[in-house]
PDB file of C-alpha atoms in Angstrom:
ATOM      1  CA  MET F  11      28.750 -53.647  15.242  1.00  0.00           C
ATOM      2  CA  ASP F  12      32.164 -51.755  14.953  1.00  0.00           C
ATOM      3  CA  ARG F  13      34.704 -53.933  16.983  1.00  0.00           C
ATOM      4  CA  SER F  14      36.177 -50.888  18.549  1.00  0.00           C
ATOM      5  CA  TRP F  15      33.376 -50.248  20.666  1.00  0.00           C
ATOM      6  CA  MET F  16      32.893 -53.967  21.590  1.00  0.00           C
ATOM      7  CA  LYS F  17      36.116 -53.208  24.108  1.00  0.00           C
ATOM      8  CA  TRP F  18      33.656 -50.500  25.406  1.00  0.00           C
ATOM      9  CA  LEU F  19      30.677 -52.256  25.579  1.00  0.00           C
ATOM     10  CA  TRP F  20      31.618 -55.487  27.389  1.00  0.00           C
ATOM     11  CA  PRO F  21      32.816 -53.684  30.416  1.00  0.00           C
ATOM     12  CA  ILE F  22      29.721 -51.482  30.483  1.00  0.00           C
ATOM     13  CA  LEU F  23      27.504 -54.394  30.306  1.00  0.00           C
ATOM     14  CA  TRP F  24      29.643 -56.203  32.935  1.00  0.00           C
ATOM     15  CA  MET F  25      29.022 -52.929  35.294  1.00  0.00           C
ATOM     16  CA  VAL F  26      25.540 -52.695  34.994  1.00  0.00           C
ATOM     17  CA  GLY F  27      25.108 -56.553  35.626  1.00  0.00           C
ATOM     18  CA  LEU F  28      27.213 -56.153  38.915  1.00  0.00           C
ATOM     19  CA  VAL F  29      24.851 -53.239  40.006  1.00  0.00           C
ATOM     20  CA  ILE F  30      21.693 -55.349  39.369  1.00  0.00           C
ATOM     21  CA  ILE F  31      23.266 -58.476  41.061  1.00  0.00           C
ATOM     22  CA  LEU F  32      24.152 -56.211  43.940  1.00  0.00           C
ATOM     23  CA  PHE F  33      20.541 -54.783  44.330  1.00  0.00           C
ATOM     24  CA  ALA F  34      19.540 -58.530  44.107  1.00  0.00           C
ATOM     25  CA  PHE F  35      21.508 -59.975  46.580  1.00  0.00           C
ATOM     26  CA  SER F  36      20.717 -56.981  49.233  1.00  0.00           C
ATOM     27  CA  HIS F  37      17.235 -57.689  48.545  1.00  0.00           C
ATOM     28  CA  PHE F  38      17.210 -61.435  49.189  1.00  0.00           C
ATOM     29  CA  GLY F  39      19.461 -60.782  51.828  1.00  0.00           C
ATOM     30  CA  GLN F  40      17.017 -58.745  53.693  1.00  0.00           C
ATOM     31  CA  VAL F  41      14.171 -61.621  52.808  1.00  0.00           C
ATOM     32  CA  VAL F  42      16.300 -64.215  54.199  1.00  0.00           C
ATOM     33  CA  ALA F  43      16.924 -62.265  57.417  1.00  0.00           C
ATOM     34  CA  GLU F  44      13.330 -61.548  57.834  1.00  0.00           C
ATOM     35  CA  GLN F  45      12.445 -65.286  57.274  1.00  0.00           C
ATOM     36  CA  THR F  46      15.342 -66.280  59.742  1.00  0.00           C
ATOM     37  CA  ALA F  47      13.907 -63.784  62.486  1.00  0.00           C
ATOM     38  CA  ARG F  48      10.403 -65.228  61.935  1.00  0.00           C
ATOM     39  CA  THR F  49      11.136 -68.711  61.967  1.00  0.00           C
ATOM     40  CA  PHE F  50      14.263 -68.879  63.765  1.00  0.00           C
ATOM     41  CA  ASN F  51      15.552 -71.237  61.300  1.00  0.00           C
ATOM     42  CA  MET F  52      19.097 -70.428  60.311  1.00  0.00           C
ATOM     43  CA  ALA F  53      19.403 -73.033  57.504  1.00  0.00           C
ATOM     44  CA  ALA F  54      18.173 -70.151  54.814  1.00  0.00           C
ATOM     45  CA  LYS F  55      20.652 -68.029  56.002  1.00  0.00           C
ATOM     46  CA  VAL F  56      23.760 -70.309  56.078  1.00  0.00           C
ATOM     47  CA  TRP F  57      22.610 -71.105  52.612  1.00  0.00           C
ATOM     48  CA  PHE F  58      22.372 -67.822  51.357  1.00  0.00           C
ATOM     49  CA  GLU F  59      25.719 -66.808  52.686  1.00  0.00           C
ATOM     50  CA  THR F  60      27.593 -69.826  50.939  1.00  0.00           C
ATOM     51  CA  ILE F  61      25.526 -69.451  47.684  1.00  0.00           C
ATOM     52  CA  VAL F  62      26.018 -65.438  47.374  1.00  0.00           C
ATOM     53  CA  PRO F  63      29.924 -65.285  47.245  1.00  0.00           C
ATOM     54  CA  PHE F  64      29.999 -68.366  45.114  1.00  0.00           C
ATOM     55  CA  ALA F  65      27.566 -66.688  42.582  1.00  0.00           C
ATOM     56  CA  ALA F  66      29.912 -63.409  42.948  1.00  0.00           C
ATOM     57  CA  GLY F  67      33.053 -65.805  42.005  1.00  0.00           C
ATOM     58  CA  LEU F  68      31.185 -67.060  38.799  1.00  0.00           C
ATOM     59  CA  TYR F  69      30.176 -63.639  37.881  1.00  0.00           C
ATOM     60  CA  LEU F  70      33.885 -62.185  38.393  1.00  0.00           C
ATOM     61  CA  SER F  71      35.173 -64.963  36.094  1.00  0.00           C
ATOM     62  CA  LEU F  72      33.175 -63.333  33.322  1.00  0.00           C
ATOM     63  CA  LEU F  73      36.127 -60.772  33.188  1.00  0.00           C
ATOM     64  CA  CYS F  74      38.696 -63.364  33.236  1.00  0.00           C
ATOM     65  CA  VAL F  75      37.747 -65.605  30.167  1.00  0.00           C
ATOM     66  CA  LYS F  76      38.190 -64.318  26.934  1.00  0.00           C
ATOM     67  CA  ASP F  77      37.475 -67.627  24.670  1.00  0.00           C
ATOM     68  CA  TRP F  78      34.471 -69.562  26.019  1.00  0.00           C
ATOM     69  CA  THR F  79      35.630 -72.673  24.212  1.00  0.00           C
ATOM     70  CA  PHE F  80      35.173 -75.619  26.382  1.00  0.00           C
ATOM     71  CA  ARG F  81      38.508 -76.993  27.462  1.00  0.00           C
ATOM     72  CA  PRO F  82      38.645 -78.281  30.710  1.00  0.00           C
ATOM     73  CA  ASN F  83      41.672 -77.521  32.990  1.00  0.00           C
ATOM     74  CA  TRP F  84      41.727 -80.869  34.800  1.00  0.00           C
ATOM     75  CA  PRO F  85      44.599 -79.827  37.250  1.00  0.00           C
ATOM     76  CA  THR F  86      42.631 -76.396  38.488  1.00  0.00           C
ATOM     77  CA  LEU F  87      39.358 -78.327  38.644  1.00  0.00           C
ATOM     78  CA  LEU F  88      40.569 -81.214  40.609  1.00  0.00           C
ATOM     79  CA  LEU F  89      43.250 -79.380  42.938  1.00  0.00           C
ATOM     80  CA  ILE F  90      41.581 -76.222  43.424  1.00  0.00           C
ATOM     81  CA  THR F  91      37.896 -76.242  42.647  1.00  0.00           C
ATOM     82  CA  LEU F  92      36.762 -79.607  44.151  1.00  0.00           C
ATOM     83  CA  PRO F  93      38.394 -78.815  47.341  1.00  0.00           C
ATOM     84  CA  CYS F  94      36.917 -75.215  47.520  1.00  0.00           C
ATOM     85  CA  LEU F  95      33.519 -76.636  46.783  1.00  0.00           C
ATOM     86  CA  LEU F  96      33.815 -79.476  49.335  1.00  0.00           C
ATOM     87  CA  ILE F  97      34.941 -77.105  52.156  1.00  0.00           C
ATOM     88  CA  THR F  98      32.484 -74.420  51.082  1.00  0.00           C
ATOM     89  CA  PHE F  99      29.192 -76.207  50.710  1.00  0.00           C
ATOM     90  CA  TYR F 100      30.079 -78.615  53.889  1.00  0.00           C
ATOM     91  CA  PRO F 101      28.656 -76.179  56.560  1.00  0.00           C
ATOM     92  CA  PRO F 102      25.608 -75.630  54.866  1.00  0.00           C
ATOM     93  CA  VAL F 103      24.965 -79.412  53.935  1.00  0.00           C
ATOM     94  CA  VAL F 104      25.584 -80.722  57.353  1.00  0.00           C
ATOM     95  CA  PHE F 105      23.908 -77.863  59.099  1.00  0.00           C
ATOM     96  CA  SER F 106      20.770 -78.990  56.742  1.00  0.00           C
ATOM     97  CA  LEU F 107      21.096 -82.510  57.748  1.00  0.00           C
ATOM     98  CA  SER F 108      21.989 -81.917  61.111  1.00  0.00           C
ATOM     99  CA  THR F 109      19.144 -80.205  62.230  1.00  0.00           C
ATOM    100  CA  THR F 110      16.576 -82.767  60.841  1.00  0.00           C
ATOM    101  CA  THR F 111      17.807 -86.272  61.334  1.00  0.00           C
ATOM    102  CA  ILE F 112      21.581 -86.885  61.552  1.00  0.00           C
ATOM    103  CA  HIS F 113      23.902 -86.297  64.672  1.00  0.00           C
ATOM    104  CA  PHE F 114      27.446 -86.796  64.545  1.00  0.00           C
ATOM    105  CA  PRO F 115      30.353 -84.624  65.497  1.00  0.00           C
ATOM    106  CA  LEU F 116      31.403 -81.865  63.354  1.00  0.00           C
ATOM    107  CA  PRO F 117      34.861 -80.594  62.869  1.00  0.00           C
ATOM    108  CA  LEU F 118      34.865 -76.937  63.568  1.00  0.00           C
ATOM    109  CA  TRP F 119      37.813 -75.999  61.888  1.00  0.00           C
ATOM    110  CA  LEU F 120      35.927 -76.926  58.650  1.00  0.00           C
ATOM    111  CA  PHE F 121      33.068 -74.650  59.429  1.00  0.00           C
ATOM    112  CA  GLU F 122      35.302 -71.705  59.979  1.00  0.00           C
ATOM    113  CA  PHE F 123      36.784 -72.213  56.969  1.00  0.00           C
ATOM    114  CA  GLY F 124      33.672 -73.136  54.936  1.00  0.00           C
ATOM    115  CA  LEU F 125      31.795 -69.904  56.373  1.00  0.00           C
ATOM    116  CA  SER F 126      34.241 -67.377  55.239  1.00  0.00           C
ATOM    117  CA  ARG F 127      33.870 -65.625  52.056  1.00  0.00           C
ATOM    118  CA  ILE F 128      37.019 -65.909  50.198  1.00  0.00           C
ATOM    119  CA  LEU F 129      36.744 -70.076  49.858  1.00  0.00           C
ATOM    120  CA  PRO F 130      33.219 -69.711  47.734  1.00  0.00           C
ATOM    121  CA  ILE F 131      34.586 -66.827  45.468  1.00  0.00           C
ATOM    122  CA  ALA F 132      37.472 -69.121  44.695  1.00  0.00           C
ATOM    123  CA  ALA F 133      35.359 -71.998  44.006  1.00  0.00           C
ATOM    124  CA  GLY F 134      33.318 -70.213  41.449  1.00  0.00           C
ATOM    125  CA  LEU F 135      36.114 -68.015  39.901  1.00  0.00           C
ATOM    126  CA  SER F 136      38.105 -71.262  39.474  1.00  0.00           C
ATOM    127  CA  LEU F 137      35.243 -73.258  38.435  1.00  0.00           C
ATOM    128  CA  VAL F 138      34.771 -71.072  35.678  1.00  0.00           C
ATOM    129  CA  MET F 139      38.214 -71.078  34.774  1.00  0.00           C
ATOM    130  CA  GLY F 140      39.028 -74.632  35.069  1.00  0.00           C
ATOM    131  CA  LEU F 141      36.258 -75.130  32.648  1.00  0.00           C
ATOM    132  CA  PHE F 142      37.211 -72.718  30.132  1.00  0.00           C
ATOM    133  CA  TRP F 143      40.806 -72.144  30.150  1.00  0.00           C
ATOM    134  CA  GLY F 144      42.433 -75.629  29.140  1.00  0.00           C
ATOM    135  CA  SER F 145      45.320 -75.827  26.851  1.00  0.00           C
ATOM    136  CA  LYS F 146      44.697 -75.977  23.158  1.00  0.00           C
ATOM    137  CA  ARG F 147      45.376 -79.032  21.491  1.00  0.00           C
TER     138      ARG F 147
END
């Protein structure tokens, strides 16, 4: 295939993928909402609202990475990705555990940060960028 078409094909494919992902997120959101209303179990909703922005961050990162050679950028992974992942997935994990077996006080400020939509997007985006944007040696 001619290289001049590749610069047009990639954004078109990315937009088609975005539309497909948006439809899938919408469909599964309705399924989770119906299941939550039927069973009164909020765990699926909490997990869904955490995983969807994380997956969106992963998908957004496809626009940023040009060279898919595995070169970890350790400062990005350790100082951005790891804290974002811990804060992002703390509420659903604790919510799932606390409804079944464990009872301990939960810091509410961590729930406030963890249930935001920005941190999971940042976690997904920085994960891929941290894995593929390291320095060339």
